[in-house]
Amino acid sequence: MEYKWTVLTNTTLGILMAMINSSVLIISLPAIFRGIQLNPLAPSSFDYLLWLLMGYGVVSSSLVVSFGRLSDMYGRVKLYRLGFVIFTVGSVLLSITPGRGTTAAAELVAFRMVQAVGAALLMANSAALITDAFPITERGRALGINQVAGMVGNLVGLILGGVLATINWRLVFIISVPFGVAGTAWSYLKLRELSRPRREEKVDIVGNLTFIGGLVLLLAGITYALEPYHGEAMGWNSPRVIALMSAGAAVLAVFPLVEMRVQYPMFRLELFRSRQFSAGIFAALLAGLALGGLMITLTIMLQGIWLPLHGYSYSSTPFWAGIYMMPMLFGFVALGPLSGALSDKYGARELATGGMLIAFAAMMAMMTLSYNFSYLPFALMIFAVGVGNGMFVAPNTASIMNAVPPEHRGVASGMRSVMTSMANTVSIALYFSLLLSAFEARLPSAIYSSLVSAGFPQALALEVSRMPPTAALFAAFLGYNPMQVVLQDLPQGVASSIEASDPSGIKEVMSNTWFPRVIAPPFMYALRFTLLISGVIVVVAAVASALRGRTAPQSLGGK
């Protein structure tokens, strides 16, 4: 096999493994928490649930630029191999997690972060290795194929998670081990260093500590903001959140000053002098902000509203939501490699810009959906989002990587990855915050009036209507009937007395369709608002993409 295809297949295996692991966890969380005998919706468990969902992105985002810089200094292949090893070790540790309850949950969070270190090493070097191995006229196609593997991994993870979680929750993590072992062995046997390591340069210790510390503080603050605080749905007013975000922002503000004063900076600020590079990085950041939280929000809509209304049990909705989101994957797969190949010949500007405008049109169309929509129009809309994203990602990545000198490809790849990872994490927090804000404003009155109509005493209906919006949102996301969870927490005998006096009323409230109809109006209000915000961000991303210039790859010269 020609060496460039060896590189592509190995890096594709790496991203496939990482994305399978990401989606297989989301769908398997209920089984995992049952396996360790912990209720994920209990207030004491919420920290663990939140960090299992968000911690991976926080750690990988914080480390990927530093790892990219180190790979330029000590060898991209060397650090890429290490990424496979660490990711595999993390998967093994997760699969053998001892203990029960909060102890096991804390261990899962810690081992998940070990995985994130390995993933950061893989992400920091994948695009750089492909750029090293492929000539400039073939990079877009190669990067497109690599990124399609990530989307396929999302789907495979959902299917595997739905199957494996029903057998044993430990299998959810074991499934990554064969991929990790194969990738590690293959990378040690077949990959070779094409770049010239720059070992004479020194590690920017102050810059690394400043960047990693600032980003961890900032993202940790954003993550904790999703927790309820003193009766409020979210913790944006929490002193802990304010302190973390303020400290993170302050440290990151100092970071550029540090980088301008060291001889060998970790973050190559001079790369931003290239319009092609800076426009591509900024467009990637904006696209991540607009699209990162959209898929998870649409998935929650399917799980919490549409699927229960169409006869699916709550326990099955995580799996079926993944299946019904497949048109977005098909759109990306259809256009990813093709747009990458076209960008090799014609450049990235028109393709990437057009992709963002298609995504914008699809988002505006989704604003017309009712909560009980027909599936075919929805499928076409999310297919169009996938098409737009597929047209954008590979050309934009190729444009970024083509704009940097060979000796800086590792750090450039890391800078691109950190923008995307950080944007995805912030986007998920932003979408959740908007949904929770809408729930906080509209959900209590909707629940109260619906419970009274179902025969509940007014005092009890008022008490239930005060359920935390976070509990409602995450219950639906995890495949639980939210009302079943809430009523189980009522004082002993209250639910049974209601059932004795009005059995039809409590049966109605506990049905699969009652809660979706109650939350649908506030949810759709929030969804339309988030789509509007994302649409504006996508248009700015299109403008940024258009500003990169018309430079075609062939005119850049060299490999």
Coordinates of C-alpha atoms in Angstrom, one line a residue:
M1 CA 0.0 0.0 0.0
E2 CA 1.3 3.5 -0.9
Y3 CA 2.4 5.3 2.3
K4 CA -0.1 8.1 2.1
W5 CA -3.0 5.6 2.2
T6 CA -1.4 3.9 5.2
V7 CA -1.5 7.3 7.0
L8 CA -5.1 8.0 5.9
T9 CA -6.4 4.6 7.0
N10 CA -4.6 4.7 10.4
T11 CA -5.7 8.3 11.2
T12 CA -9.2 7.3 10.0
L13 CA -9.2 4.4 12.5
G14 CA -8.2 6.9 15.2
I15 CA -11.0 9.3 14.6
L16 CA -13.5 6.4 14.1
M17 CA -12.5 5.0 17.6
A18 CA -12.8 8.4 19.2
M19 CA -16.2 9.2 17.8
I20 CA -17.6 5.7 18.5
N21 CA -16.5 6.2 22.1
S22 CA -18.2 9.6 22.2
S23 CA -21.7 8.5 21.0
V24 CA -21.7 5.1 22.6
L25 CA -21.3 6.8 26.0
I26 CA -24.2 9.2 25.4
I27 CA -26.7 6.4 24.6
S28 CA -25.4 4.1 27.4
L29 CA -25.4 6.5 30.4
P30 CA -28.6 5.0 31.9
A31 CA -27.2 1.5 31.8
I32 CA -23.8 2.7 33.2
F33 CA -25.4 4.5 36.1
R34 CA -27.6 1.4 36.8
G35 CA -24.5 -0.8 36.7
I36 CA -22.8 1.3 39.3
Q37 CA -26.0 1.6 41.3
L38 CA -26.4 5.4 41.2
N39 CA -29.4 7.4 40.2
P40 CA -28.1 9.9 37.6
L41 CA -31.0 12.3 38.3
A42 CA -30.4 12.5 42.0
P43 CA -29.1 16.0 43.0
S44 CA -26.0 14.4 44.5
S45 CA -25.2 12.6 41.2
F46 CA -25.6 15.6 38.9
D47 CA -21.9 16.6 39.1
Y48 CA -20.9 13.1 37.9
L49 CA -23.4 13.1 35.1
L50 CA -22.3 16.6 34.0
W51 CA -18.6 15.8 34.0
L52 CA -19.1 12.5 32.2
L53 CA -20.8 14.5 29.4
M54 CA -18.6 17.5 29.4
G55 CA -15.3 16.6 31.0
Y56 CA -13.9 14.9 27.9
G57 CA -14.3 18.1 25.8
V58 CA -12.8 20.3 28.5
V59 CA -9.7 18.2 28.9
S60 CA -9.1 17.5 25.2
S61 CA -9.7 21.2 24.2
S62 CA -7.2 22.4 26.8
L63 CA -4.4 20.1 25.8
V64 CA -4.6 19.8 22.0
V65 CA -2.6 23.0 21.1
S66 CA 0.2 22.1 23.5
F67 CA 0.4 18.6 22.1
G68 CA 0.4 20.0 18.6
R69 CA 3.4 22.2 19.5
L70 CA 5.2 19.3 21.2
S71 CA 4.6 17.1 18.1
D72 CA 6.4 19.7 15.9
M73 CA 9.3 19.6 18.3
Y74 CA 9.6 15.8 19.0
G75 CA 7.8 14.1 16.1
R76 CA 4.2 13.9 15.1
V77 CA 4.2 10.1 14.6
K78 CA 5.8 9.6 18.1
L79 CA 3.1 11.6 19.9
Y80 CA 0.3 10.2 17.7
R81 CA 1.3 6.7 18.7
L82 CA 1.3 7.7 22.3
G83 CA -2.3 9.0 21.8
F84 CA -3.4 5.5 20.8
V85 CA -1.7 4.0 23.8
I86 CA -3.2 6.4 26.3
F87 CA -6.7 6.2 24.8
T88 CA -6.5 2.4 24.9
V89 CA -5.4 2.4 28.6
G90 CA -8.2 4.8 29.4
S91 CA -10.7 2.4 27.7
V92 CA -9.4 -0.6 29.7
L93 CA -9.6 1.3 33.0
L94 CA -13.2 2.4 32.2
S95 CA -14.2 -1.2 31.5
I96 CA -12.8 -2.5 34.8
T97 CA -14.0 0.4 37.0
P98 CA -14.3 -1.0 40.5
G99 CA -16.6 0.1 43.3
R100 CA -20.2 1.3 43.4
G101 CA -22.1 4.5 43.8
T102 CA -20.3 7.9 43.8
T103 CA -16.9 6.2 44.1
A104 CA -17.4 4.4 40.9
A105 CA -18.8 7.6 39.2
A106 CA -15.7 9.6 40.3
E107 CA -13.5 6.8 38.9
L108 CA -15.4 6.9 35.6
V109 CA -14.9 10.6 35.3
A110 CA -11.2 10.3 36.0
F111 CA -10.7 7.5 33.5
R112 CA -12.7 9.3 30.9
M113 CA -10.3 12.2 31.3
V114 CA -7.4 9.8 30.7
Q115 CA -9.1 8.9 27.4
A116 CA -9.4 12.6 26.6
V117 CA -5.6 13.0 26.9
G118 CA -5.2 10.3 24.3
A119 CA -7.8 11.8 22.1
A120 CA -6.1 15.2 22.3
L121 CA -2.8 13.6 21.1
L122 CA -4.7 11.9 18.2
M123 CA -6.6 15.1 17.3
A124 CA -3.5 17.3 17.4
N125 CA -1.7 15.1 14.9
S126 CA -4.2 13.5 12.5
A127 CA -4.6 16.4 10.2
A128 CA -0.9 17.2 10.3
L129 CA 0.1 13.6 9.4
I130 CA -2.3 13.6 6.5
T131 CA -1.0 17.0 5.3
D132 CA 2.6 15.6 5.5
A133 CA 1.7 12.5 3.5
F134 CA -0.5 13.8 0.8
P135 CA 0.5 16.3 -2.0
I136 CA -1.3 19.6 -1.9
T137 CA -3.6 18.6 -4.7
E138 CA -5.1 15.7 -2.8
R139 CA -5.3 16.9 0.8
G140 CA -8.9 18.1 0.7
R141 CA -10.2 14.7 -0.5
A142 CA -8.0 12.9 2.1
L143 CA -9.2 15.2 5.0
G144 CA -12.8 14.8 3.8
I145 CA -12.6 11.0 4.0
N146 CA -11.0 11.2 7.4
Q147 CA -13.8 13.4 8.7
V148 CA -16.5 11.3 7.2
A149 CA -15.2 8.5 9.3
G150 CA -15.9 10.6 12.4
M151 CA -19.6 11.0 11.4
V152 CA -19.8 7.2 10.6
G153 CA -18.3 6.6 14.1
N154 CA -21.1 8.6 15.6
L155 CA -23.7 6.3 14.0
V156 CA -21.8 3.1 14.8
G157 CA -21.5 4.2 18.4
L158 CA -25.2 4.8 18.7
I159 CA -26.0 1.3 17.3
L160 CA -23.3 -0.4 19.4
G161 CA -24.4 1.4 22.5
G162 CA -28.0 0.4 22.0
V163 CA -27.0 -3.2 21.7
L164 CA -24.1 -3.5 24.2
A165 CA -25.8 -1.5 27.0
T166 CA -28.6 -4.1 27.2
I167 CA -26.0 -6.9 27.8
N168 CA -23.5 -5.3 30.2
W169 CA -22.4 -1.7 30.7
R170 CA -18.7 -2.6 30.7
L171 CA -18.9 -3.7 27.1
V172 CA -19.6 -0.1 26.2
F173 CA -16.0 0.7 27.0
I174 CA -14.4 -2.6 26.1
I175 CA -15.5 -2.0 22.5
S176 CA -12.8 0.7 22.1
V177 CA -10.0 -1.6 23.2
P178 CA -9.7 -3.7 20.0
F179 CA -9.6 -0.5 17.9
G180 CA -7.0 1.0 20.2
V181 CA -4.8 -2.1 20.2
A182 CA -5.0 -2.4 16.4
G183 CA -4.3 1.3 15.9
T184 CA -1.3 1.2 18.3
A185 CA 0.2 -1.8 16.6
W186 CA -0.4 -0.5 13.1
S187 CA 1.1 2.9 13.9
Y188 CA 4.2 1.5 15.4
L189 CA 4.7 -0.9 12.5
K190 CA 3.8 1.3 9.5
L191 CA 4.0 5.0 10.3
R192 CA 7.2 6.9 9.8
E193 CA 8.3 10.4 10.5
L194 CA 8.1 12.7 7.4
S195 CA 8.5 16.0 9.3
R196 CA 11.8 17.2 10.7
P197 CA 11.4 17.4 14.5
R198 CA 12.8 20.7 15.9
R199 CA 14.3 19.3 19.2
E200 CA 16.6 22.3 19.4
E201 CA 13.6 24.5 20.4
K202 CA 12.6 24.8 24.0
V203 CA 9.2 24.0 25.5
D204 CA 7.2 27.2 26.4
I205 CA 6.4 26.2 29.9
V206 CA 4.8 29.5 31.0
G207 CA 2.7 29.6 27.8
N208 CA 1.5 26.0 28.2
L209 CA 0.6 26.5 31.8
T210 CA -1.2 29.8 31.1
F211 CA -3.2 28.5 28.1
I212 CA -4.1 25.1 29.7
G213 CA -4.9 26.7 33.0
G214 CA -7.0 29.5 31.6
L215 CA -9.0 27.3 29.3
V216 CA -9.6 24.7 32.0
L217 CA -10.9 27.3 34.3
L218 CA -13.1 28.9 31.7
L219 CA -14.6 25.7 30.4
A220 CA -15.1 24.3 33.9
G221 CA -17.0 27.5 34.8
I222 CA -19.2 27.0 31.8
T223 CA -19.8 23.4 32.7
Y224 CA -20.8 24.2 36.3
A225 CA -23.1 26.9 35.1
L226 CA -25.4 24.1 33.9
E227 CA -26.0 23.0 37.5
P228 CA -29.0 24.4 39.5
Y229 CA -28.1 27.0 42.1
H230 CA -30.2 28.1 45.1
G231 CA -33.5 27.4 43.4
E232 CA -32.5 28.7 40.0
A233 CA -32.4 26.4 37.0
M234 CA -28.8 27.2 36.2
G235 CA -25.7 28.4 38.1
W236 CA -24.6 31.4 36.1
N237 CA -24.9 33.5 39.2
S238 CA -23.0 31.0 41.4
P239 CA -19.9 32.5 43.0
R240 CA -18.0 29.4 41.9
V241 CA -19.0 29.9 38.3
I242 CA -18.2 33.6 38.3
A243 CA -14.9 33.0 40.0
L244 CA -13.9 30.2 37.5
M245 CA -14.9 32.1 34.4
S246 CA -13.4 35.4 35.6
A247 CA -10.1 33.7 36.5
G248 CA -10.0 31.8 33.2
A249 CA -10.7 34.9 31.2
A250 CA -8.0 36.8 33.1
V251 CA -5.4 34.1 32.6
L252 CA -6.2 33.8 28.9
A253 CA -6.0 37.6 28.5
V254 CA -2.4 37.3 29.7
F255 CA -1.6 34.5 27.4
P256 CA -0.9 36.5 24.2
L257 CA 1.4 38.8 26.1
V258 CA 3.4 35.8 27.3
E259 CA 3.6 34.4 23.8
M260 CA 4.9 37.6 22.3
R261 CA 7.9 37.6 24.7
V262 CA 9.2 34.0 24.5
Q263 CA 11.6 32.8 21.9
Y264 CA 9.7 29.6 21.1
P265 CA 6.0 30.2 21.7
M266 CA 3.6 27.2 21.8
F267 CA 0.8 29.2 20.0
R268 CA 2.2 30.6 16.8
L269 CA 0.6 34.0 16.7
E270 CA 2.4 34.9 13.5
L271 CA 0.3 32.3 11.6
F272 CA -2.6 34.6 11.9
R273 CA -0.9 37.0 9.5
S274 CA -2.1 34.7 6.8
R275 CA -5.6 35.6 5.8
Q276 CA -6.2 32.1 4.6
F277 CA -5.3 30.7 8.0
S278 CA -7.0 33.3 10.2
A279 CA -10.2 33.3 8.2
G280 CA -10.3 29.5 8.3
I281 CA -9.7 29.3 12.0
F282 CA -12.3 31.9 12.8
A283 CA -14.9 30.2 10.4
A284 CA -14.2 26.9 12.1
L285 CA -14.8 28.5 15.6
L286 CA -18.1 30.0 14.4
A287 CA -19.3 26.8 12.7
G288 CA -18.6 24.9 15.9
L289 CA -20.5 27.4 18.0
A290 CA -23.5 27.2 15.6
L291 CA -23.6 23.5 14.9
G292 CA -22.0 21.9 18.0
G293 CA -25.1 22.0 20.2
L294 CA -27.6 21.7 17.4
M295 CA -27.4 17.9 17.0
I296 CA -27.8 17.3 20.7
T297 CA -30.7 19.7 20.9
L298 CA -32.5 18.1 18.0
T299 CA -31.8 14.7 19.6
I300 CA -33.4 15.8 22.9
M301 CA -36.4 17.0 20.9
L302 CA -36.8 13.6 19.4
Q303 CA -36.2 11.8 22.7
G304 CA -38.4 14.0 24.9
I305 CA -41.2 14.9 22.6
W306 CA -41.5 13.4 19.1
L307 CA -40.6 9.8 19.7
P308 CA -42.8 9.3 22.8
L309 CA -45.7 10.9 20.9
H310 CA -45.2 8.4 18.2
G311 CA -45.4 5.3 20.4
Y312 CA -41.8 4.8 21.4
S313 CA -41.0 3.9 25.1
Y314 CA -38.7 6.3 26.9
S315 CA -36.1 3.6 27.4
S316 CA -35.8 3.1 23.7
T317 CA -35.7 6.8 22.6
P318 CA -31.9 7.3 22.9
F319 CA -31.3 4.6 20.3
W320 CA -34.1 5.6 18.0
A321 CA -33.2 9.3 18.2
G322 CA -29.8 8.3 16.7
I323 CA -31.4 6.4 13.9
Y324 CA -33.8 9.3 13.1
M325 CA -30.9 11.7 13.0
M326 CA -29.1 9.6 10.3
P327 CA -30.1 11.9 7.4
M328 CA -27.7 14.5 8.8
L329 CA -24.9 11.9 8.6
F330 CA -25.9 11.0 5.1
G331 CA -25.7 14.6 4.0
F332 CA -22.2 14.9 5.5
V333 CA -21.0 11.6 4.0
A334 CA -22.4 12.6 0.6
L335 CA -20.6 15.9 0.4
G336 CA -17.5 15.6 2.7
P337 CA -15.1 13.7 0.4
L338 CA -16.5 15.3 -2.8
S339 CA -16.2 18.9 -1.5
G340 CA -12.7 18.0 -0.2
A341 CA -11.7 16.8 -3.7
L342 CA -13.2 19.8 -5.4
S343 CA -11.4 22.1 -3.0
D344 CA -8.1 20.5 -4.1
K345 CA -8.8 21.8 -7.6
Y346 CA -10.8 25.0 -7.1
G347 CA -9.9 26.2 -3.6
A348 CA -12.0 26.3 -0.4
R349 CA -13.7 29.7 -0.5
E350 CA -16.8 29.0 -2.6
L351 CA -17.4 25.5 -1.2
A352 CA -17.0 26.4 2.5
T353 CA -19.0 29.6 2.2
G354 CA -21.8 27.9 0.2
G355 CA -21.9 25.1 2.8
M356 CA -22.5 27.6 5.6
L357 CA -25.3 29.3 3.6
I358 CA -27.0 26.0 3.0
A359 CA -26.8 25.2 6.7
F360 CA -28.4 28.7 7.4
A361 CA -31.2 28.0 5.0
A362 CA -31.9 24.6 6.7
M363 CA -31.9 26.2 10.1
M364 CA -34.4 28.8 9.0
A365 CA -36.6 26.1 7.5
M366 CA -36.5 24.2 10.9
M367 CA -38.0 27.2 12.6
T368 CA -41.3 26.4 10.9
L369 CA -41.6 23.0 12.5
S370 CA -44.4 22.2 14.9
Y371 CA -43.6 19.7 17.8
N372 CA -45.6 16.9 16.1
F373 CA -44.0 17.3 12.7
S374 CA -44.0 14.9 9.8
Y375 CA -40.7 13.1 9.6
L376 CA -39.9 13.6 5.9
P377 CA -39.6 17.4 5.9
F378 CA -37.5 17.2 9.1
A379 CA -35.3 14.5 7.5
L380 CA -34.8 16.8 4.5
M381 CA -33.9 19.7 6.7
I382 CA -31.3 17.9 8.8
F383 CA -29.9 16.3 5.5
A384 CA -29.4 19.8 4.3
V385 CA -27.6 20.7 7.5
G386 CA -25.3 17.7 6.9
V387 CA -24.7 18.7 3.3
G388 CA -23.8 22.3 4.4
N389 CA -21.4 21.0 7.1
G390 CA -19.9 18.5 4.7
M391 CA -19.2 21.2 2.2
F392 CA -17.6 23.3 4.8
V393 CA -15.4 21.1 7.0
A394 CA -12.9 19.4 4.6
P395 CA -12.2 22.4 2.4
N396 CA -11.9 24.7 5.4
T397 CA -9.5 22.2 7.1
A398 CA -7.4 21.8 3.9
S399 CA -7.3 25.6 3.6
I400 CA -6.0 26.0 7.1
M401 CA -3.3 23.3 6.8
N402 CA -2.2 24.5 3.3
A403 CA -1.6 28.0 4.7
V404 CA 1.1 27.0 7.2
P405 CA 4.8 26.0 6.7
P406 CA 5.6 22.3 7.2
E407 CA 7.4 22.9 10.5
H408 CA 4.3 24.4 12.1
R409 CA 1.7 21.8 10.9
G410 CA 1.4 20.2 14.3
V411 CA 0.6 23.4 16.2
A412 CA -1.7 24.5 13.3
S413 CA -3.6 21.3 13.5
G414 CA -3.9 21.7 17.3
M415 CA -5.1 25.3 16.9
R416 CA -7.8 24.2 14.5
S417 CA -8.8 21.3 16.8
V418 CA -9.0 23.5 19.9
M419 CA -11.2 26.0 18.2
T420 CA -13.6 23.2 17.1
S421 CA -13.5 21.4 20.4
M422 CA -13.9 24.5 22.5
A423 CA -16.7 25.8 20.3
N424 CA -18.5 22.5 20.6
T425 CA -18.3 22.5 24.4
V426 CA -19.4 26.1 24.6
S427 CA -22.2 25.5 22.1
I428 CA -23.6 22.6 24.1
A429 CA -23.6 24.7 27.2
L430 CA -25.2 27.6 25.3
Y431 CA -28.0 25.4 23.9
F432 CA -28.7 23.8 27.2
S433 CA -28.8 27.2 28.9
L434 CA -31.3 28.6 26.4
L435 CA -33.5 25.5 26.7
L436 CA -33.4 25.6 30.5
S437 CA -34.2 29.4 30.5
A438 CA -37.3 28.8 28.4
F439 CA -38.2 25.9 30.6
E440 CA -37.8 27.9 33.8
A441 CA -40.0 30.7 32.4
R442 CA -42.8 28.6 30.9
L443 CA -42.7 25.0 32.2
P444 CA -44.0 25.5 35.8
S445 CA -47.3 27.1 34.7
A446 CA -47.8 24.5 32.0
I447 CA -47.2 21.6 34.4
Y448 CA -49.4 23.1 37.1
S449 CA -52.4 23.6 34.8
S450 CA -52.1 20.2 33.2
L451 CA -51.8 18.5 36.6
V452 CA -54.9 20.3 37.9
S453 CA -56.8 19.2 34.7
A454 CA -55.7 15.6 35.4
G455 CA -57.2 15.7 38.9
F456 CA -54.2 16.5 41.1
P457 CA -54.9 18.7 44.2
Q458 CA -53.8 22.2 43.6
A459 CA -51.2 22.2 46.4
L460 CA -49.6 19.0 45.1
A461 CA -49.7 20.3 41.5
L462 CA -47.9 23.5 42.7
E463 CA -45.3 21.4 44.4
V464 CA -44.7 19.1 41.3
S465 CA -44.6 22.2 39.0
R466 CA -41.5 23.4 40.9
M467 CA -39.5 20.4 39.5
P468 CA -36.1 21.6 38.4
P469 CA -36.0 22.2 34.6
T470 CA -32.7 20.5 34.6
A471 CA -34.3 17.3 35.9
A472 CA -36.9 17.4 33.1
L473 CA -34.4 18.0 30.4
F474 CA -31.8 15.4 31.5
A475 CA -34.5 12.8 32.3
A476 CA -35.7 13.0 28.7
F477 CA -32.1 13.0 27.4
L478 CA -31.3 9.8 29.4
G479 CA -34.4 7.9 28.4
Y480 CA -36.5 8.3 31.5
N481 CA -40.1 9.3 31.8
P482 CA -39.6 12.6 33.7
M483 CA -43.0 12.4 35.5
Q484 CA -42.2 8.9 36.7
V485 CA -39.0 10.2 38.2
V486 CA -40.7 13.2 39.9
L487 CA -43.6 11.2 41.3
Q488 CA -41.3 8.6 42.7
D489 CA -39.7 11.3 44.8
L490 CA -43.0 12.4 46.3
P491 CA -43.6 11.7 50.0
Q492 CA -44.6 8.1 50.6
G493 CA -48.3 7.5 50.2
V494 CA -49.1 10.8 48.3
A495 CA -49.0 9.2 44.8
S496 CA -51.0 6.2 46.0
S497 CA -53.7 8.4 47.5
I498 CA -54.0 10.3 44.2
E499 CA -54.2 7.0 42.4
A500 CA -56.9 5.8 44.8
S501 CA -59.0 8.9 44.4
D502 CA -58.4 9.4 40.7
P503 CA -56.7 6.4 39.0
S504 CA -57.3 7.7 35.5
G505 CA -55.6 11.0 36.3
I506 CA -52.3 9.6 37.5
K507 CA -52.4 7.0 34.7
E508 CA -52.7 9.9 32.2
V509 CA -49.8 11.8 33.8
M510 CA -47.6 8.7 33.8
S511 CA -48.3 8.0 30.2
N512 CA -45.6 8.4 27.4
T513 CA -47.6 11.3 25.8
W514 CA -48.6 13.5 28.7
F515 CA -45.2 15.1 29.5
P516 CA -44.1 15.6 25.8
R517 CA -47.3 17.6 25.2
V518 CA -46.7 19.7 28.3
I519 CA -43.1 20.6 27.5
A520 CA -43.5 20.9 23.7
P521 CA -44.6 24.6 23.6
P522 CA -41.7 25.9 25.8
F523 CA -39.2 23.6 24.1
M524 CA -40.2 24.7 20.6
Y525 CA -40.1 28.3 21.7
A526 CA -36.5 27.8 22.9
L527 CA -35.5 25.7 19.8
R528 CA -36.6 28.5 17.5
F529 CA -34.7 31.0 19.5
T530 CA -31.5 28.9 19.4
L531 CA -32.0 28.3 15.7
L532 CA -32.2 32.0 15.1
I533 CA -29.0 32.7 17.1
S534 CA -27.2 29.8 15.3
G535 CA -28.4 31.1 12.0
V536 CA -26.8 34.5 12.7
I537 CA -23.5 32.8 13.7
V538 CA -23.5 30.7 10.6
V539 CA -23.9 33.7 8.4
V540 CA -20.9 35.4 10.1
A541 CA -19.0 32.1 9.5
A542 CA -19.9 32.3 5.8
V543 CA -18.6 35.9 5.7
A544 CA -15.4 34.8 7.5
S545 CA -15.0 32.0 5.0
A546 CA -15.5 34.3 2.0
L547 CA -12.8 36.6 3.3
R548 CA -10.1 33.9 3.1
G549 CA -9.4 34.9 -0.6
R550 CA -9.4 32.9 -3.8
T551 CA -6.1 31.1 -3.5
A552 CA -6.3 27.7 -5.1
P553 CA -4.1 24.9 -3.7
Q554 CA -2.1 24.6 -7.0
S555 CA -0.9 28.2 -6.7
L556 CA 0.6 27.6 -3.2
G557 CA 3.3 25.3 -4.7
G558 CA 5.3 22.5 -3.1
K559 CA 4.1 19.7 -0.9

